[in-house]
Short mmCIF file of C-alpha atoms in Angstrom, two decimals:
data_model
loop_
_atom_site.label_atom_id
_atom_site.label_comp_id
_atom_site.label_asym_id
_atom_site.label_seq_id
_atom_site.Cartn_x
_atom_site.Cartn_y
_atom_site.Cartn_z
CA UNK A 603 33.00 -2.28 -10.90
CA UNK A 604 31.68 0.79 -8.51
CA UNK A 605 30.31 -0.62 -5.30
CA UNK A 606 28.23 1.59 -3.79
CA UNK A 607 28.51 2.05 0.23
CA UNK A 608 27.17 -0.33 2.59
CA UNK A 609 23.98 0.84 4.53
CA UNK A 610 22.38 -0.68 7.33
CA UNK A 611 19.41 -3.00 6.68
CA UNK A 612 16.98 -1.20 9.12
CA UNK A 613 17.44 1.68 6.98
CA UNK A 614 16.45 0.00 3.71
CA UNK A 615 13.60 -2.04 5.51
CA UNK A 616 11.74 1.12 7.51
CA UNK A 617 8.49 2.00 5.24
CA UNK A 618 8.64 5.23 3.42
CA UNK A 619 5.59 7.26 4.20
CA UNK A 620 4.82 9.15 0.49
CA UNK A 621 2.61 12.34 0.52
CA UNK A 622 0.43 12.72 -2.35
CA UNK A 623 1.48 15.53 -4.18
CA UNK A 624 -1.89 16.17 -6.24
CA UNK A 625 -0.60 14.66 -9.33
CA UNK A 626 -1.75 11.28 -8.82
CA UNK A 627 -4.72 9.77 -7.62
CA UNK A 628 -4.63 7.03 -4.59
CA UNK A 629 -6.85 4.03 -3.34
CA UNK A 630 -8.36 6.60 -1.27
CA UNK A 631 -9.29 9.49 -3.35
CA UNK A 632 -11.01 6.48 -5.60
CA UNK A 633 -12.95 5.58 -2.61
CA UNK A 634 -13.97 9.19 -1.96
CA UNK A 635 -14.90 9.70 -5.93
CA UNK A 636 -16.97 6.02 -5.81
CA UNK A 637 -18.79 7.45 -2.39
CA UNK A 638 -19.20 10.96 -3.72
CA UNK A 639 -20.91 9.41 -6.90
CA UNK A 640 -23.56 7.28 -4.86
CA UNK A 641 -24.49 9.88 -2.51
CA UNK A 642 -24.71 11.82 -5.56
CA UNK A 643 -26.37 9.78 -7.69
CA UNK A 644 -31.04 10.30 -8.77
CA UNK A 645 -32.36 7.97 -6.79
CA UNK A 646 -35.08 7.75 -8.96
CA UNK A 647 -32.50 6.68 -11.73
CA UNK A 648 -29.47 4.87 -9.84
CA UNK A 649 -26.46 3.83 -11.31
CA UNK A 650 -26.76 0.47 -12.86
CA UNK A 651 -25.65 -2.83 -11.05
CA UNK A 652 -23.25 -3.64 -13.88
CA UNK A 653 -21.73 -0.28 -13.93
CA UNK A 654 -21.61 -0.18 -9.86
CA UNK A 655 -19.98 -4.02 -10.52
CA UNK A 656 -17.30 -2.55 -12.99
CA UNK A 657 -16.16 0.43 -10.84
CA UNK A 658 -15.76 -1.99 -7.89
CA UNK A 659 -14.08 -4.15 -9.78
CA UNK A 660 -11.59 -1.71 -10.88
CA UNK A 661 -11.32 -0.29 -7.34
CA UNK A 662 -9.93 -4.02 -6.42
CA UNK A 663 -8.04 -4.05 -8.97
CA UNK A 664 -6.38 -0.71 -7.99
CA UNK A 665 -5.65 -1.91 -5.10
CA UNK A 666 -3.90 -5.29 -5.28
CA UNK A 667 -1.31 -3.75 -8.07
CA UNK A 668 -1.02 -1.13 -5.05
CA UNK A 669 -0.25 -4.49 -2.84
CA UNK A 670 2.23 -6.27 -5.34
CA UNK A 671 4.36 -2.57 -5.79
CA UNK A 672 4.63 -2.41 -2.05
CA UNK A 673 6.14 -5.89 -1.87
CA UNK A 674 8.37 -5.46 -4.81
CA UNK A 675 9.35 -2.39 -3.25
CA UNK A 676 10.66 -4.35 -0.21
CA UNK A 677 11.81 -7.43 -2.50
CA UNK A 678 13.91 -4.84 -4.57
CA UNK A 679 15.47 -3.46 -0.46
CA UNK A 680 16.08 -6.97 0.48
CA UNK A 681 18.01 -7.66 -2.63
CA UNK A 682 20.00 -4.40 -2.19
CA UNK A 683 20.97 -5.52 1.16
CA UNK A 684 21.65 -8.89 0.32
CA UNK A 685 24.52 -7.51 -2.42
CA UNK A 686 25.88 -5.05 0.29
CA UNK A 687 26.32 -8.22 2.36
CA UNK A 688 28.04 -9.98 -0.30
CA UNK A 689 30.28 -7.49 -0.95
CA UNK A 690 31.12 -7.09 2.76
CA UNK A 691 32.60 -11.19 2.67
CA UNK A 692 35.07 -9.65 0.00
CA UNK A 693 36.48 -7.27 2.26
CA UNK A 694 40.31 -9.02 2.61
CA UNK A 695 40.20 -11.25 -0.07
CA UNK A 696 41.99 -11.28 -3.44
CA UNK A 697 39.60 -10.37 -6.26
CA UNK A 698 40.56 -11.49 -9.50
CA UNK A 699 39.01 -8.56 -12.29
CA UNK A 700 39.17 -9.24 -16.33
CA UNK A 701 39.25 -6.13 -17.98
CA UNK A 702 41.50 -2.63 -18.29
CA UNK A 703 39.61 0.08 -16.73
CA UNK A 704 38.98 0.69 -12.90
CA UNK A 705 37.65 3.84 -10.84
CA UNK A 706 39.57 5.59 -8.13
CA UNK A 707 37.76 7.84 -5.81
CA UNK A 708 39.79 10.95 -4.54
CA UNK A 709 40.21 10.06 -0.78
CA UNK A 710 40.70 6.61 -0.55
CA UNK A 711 43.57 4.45 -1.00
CA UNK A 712 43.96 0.87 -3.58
CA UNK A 713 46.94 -1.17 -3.96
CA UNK A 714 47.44 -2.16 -7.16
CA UNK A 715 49.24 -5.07 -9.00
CA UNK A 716 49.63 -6.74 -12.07
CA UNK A 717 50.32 -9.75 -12.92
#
């Protein structure tokens, strides 16, 4: 079993600041297309109250799944860290490994027995 390197936990925890690259459409450019329709919009013939009640409805919606991939994003960091601390109590100790393969990386060292 590969375990990958041990990081430090303010690393995994600091927020990632992510630049829209113009494929995608944010919260905000929603808000700016919902605000640009209304100022847009006949006022002799406005938009209906049931259509205006749909597209904010959607809006909301946009944004809480925004919410609940933020904090999965942190649950899945947490998690990461947590297993990088686990593996850290191995260090020392005599793991015990069913199976007949292992990996070897070209500058470090493993002692080896069989039993």
């Amino acid at each position: 079993m590969d375990i990958p390197g041990v990081t430090s936990i303010d690393n995994t925890l600091k927020p990632k600041v992510e630049r829209n690259g113009g494929g995608e459409l944010g919260k905000d450019d929603f808000l700016k297309l919902l605000i640009a329709q209304l100022s847009a919009q006949d006022p002799l013939d406005p938009m209906g109250a049931q259509d205006f009640s749909a597209q904010l409805a959607q809006f909301s919606g946009l944004e809480q799944m925004t919410n609940v991939n933020a904090n999965l994003e942190i649950i899945q960091k947490l998690e990461t860290a947590s297993q990088n601390n686990s593996a850290l109590s191995l260090i020392g100790k005599t793991v015990e490994s069913y199976g007949n393969a292992f990996s070897h990386s070209e500058n470090a060292s493993e002692t080896l027995s069989y039993s």
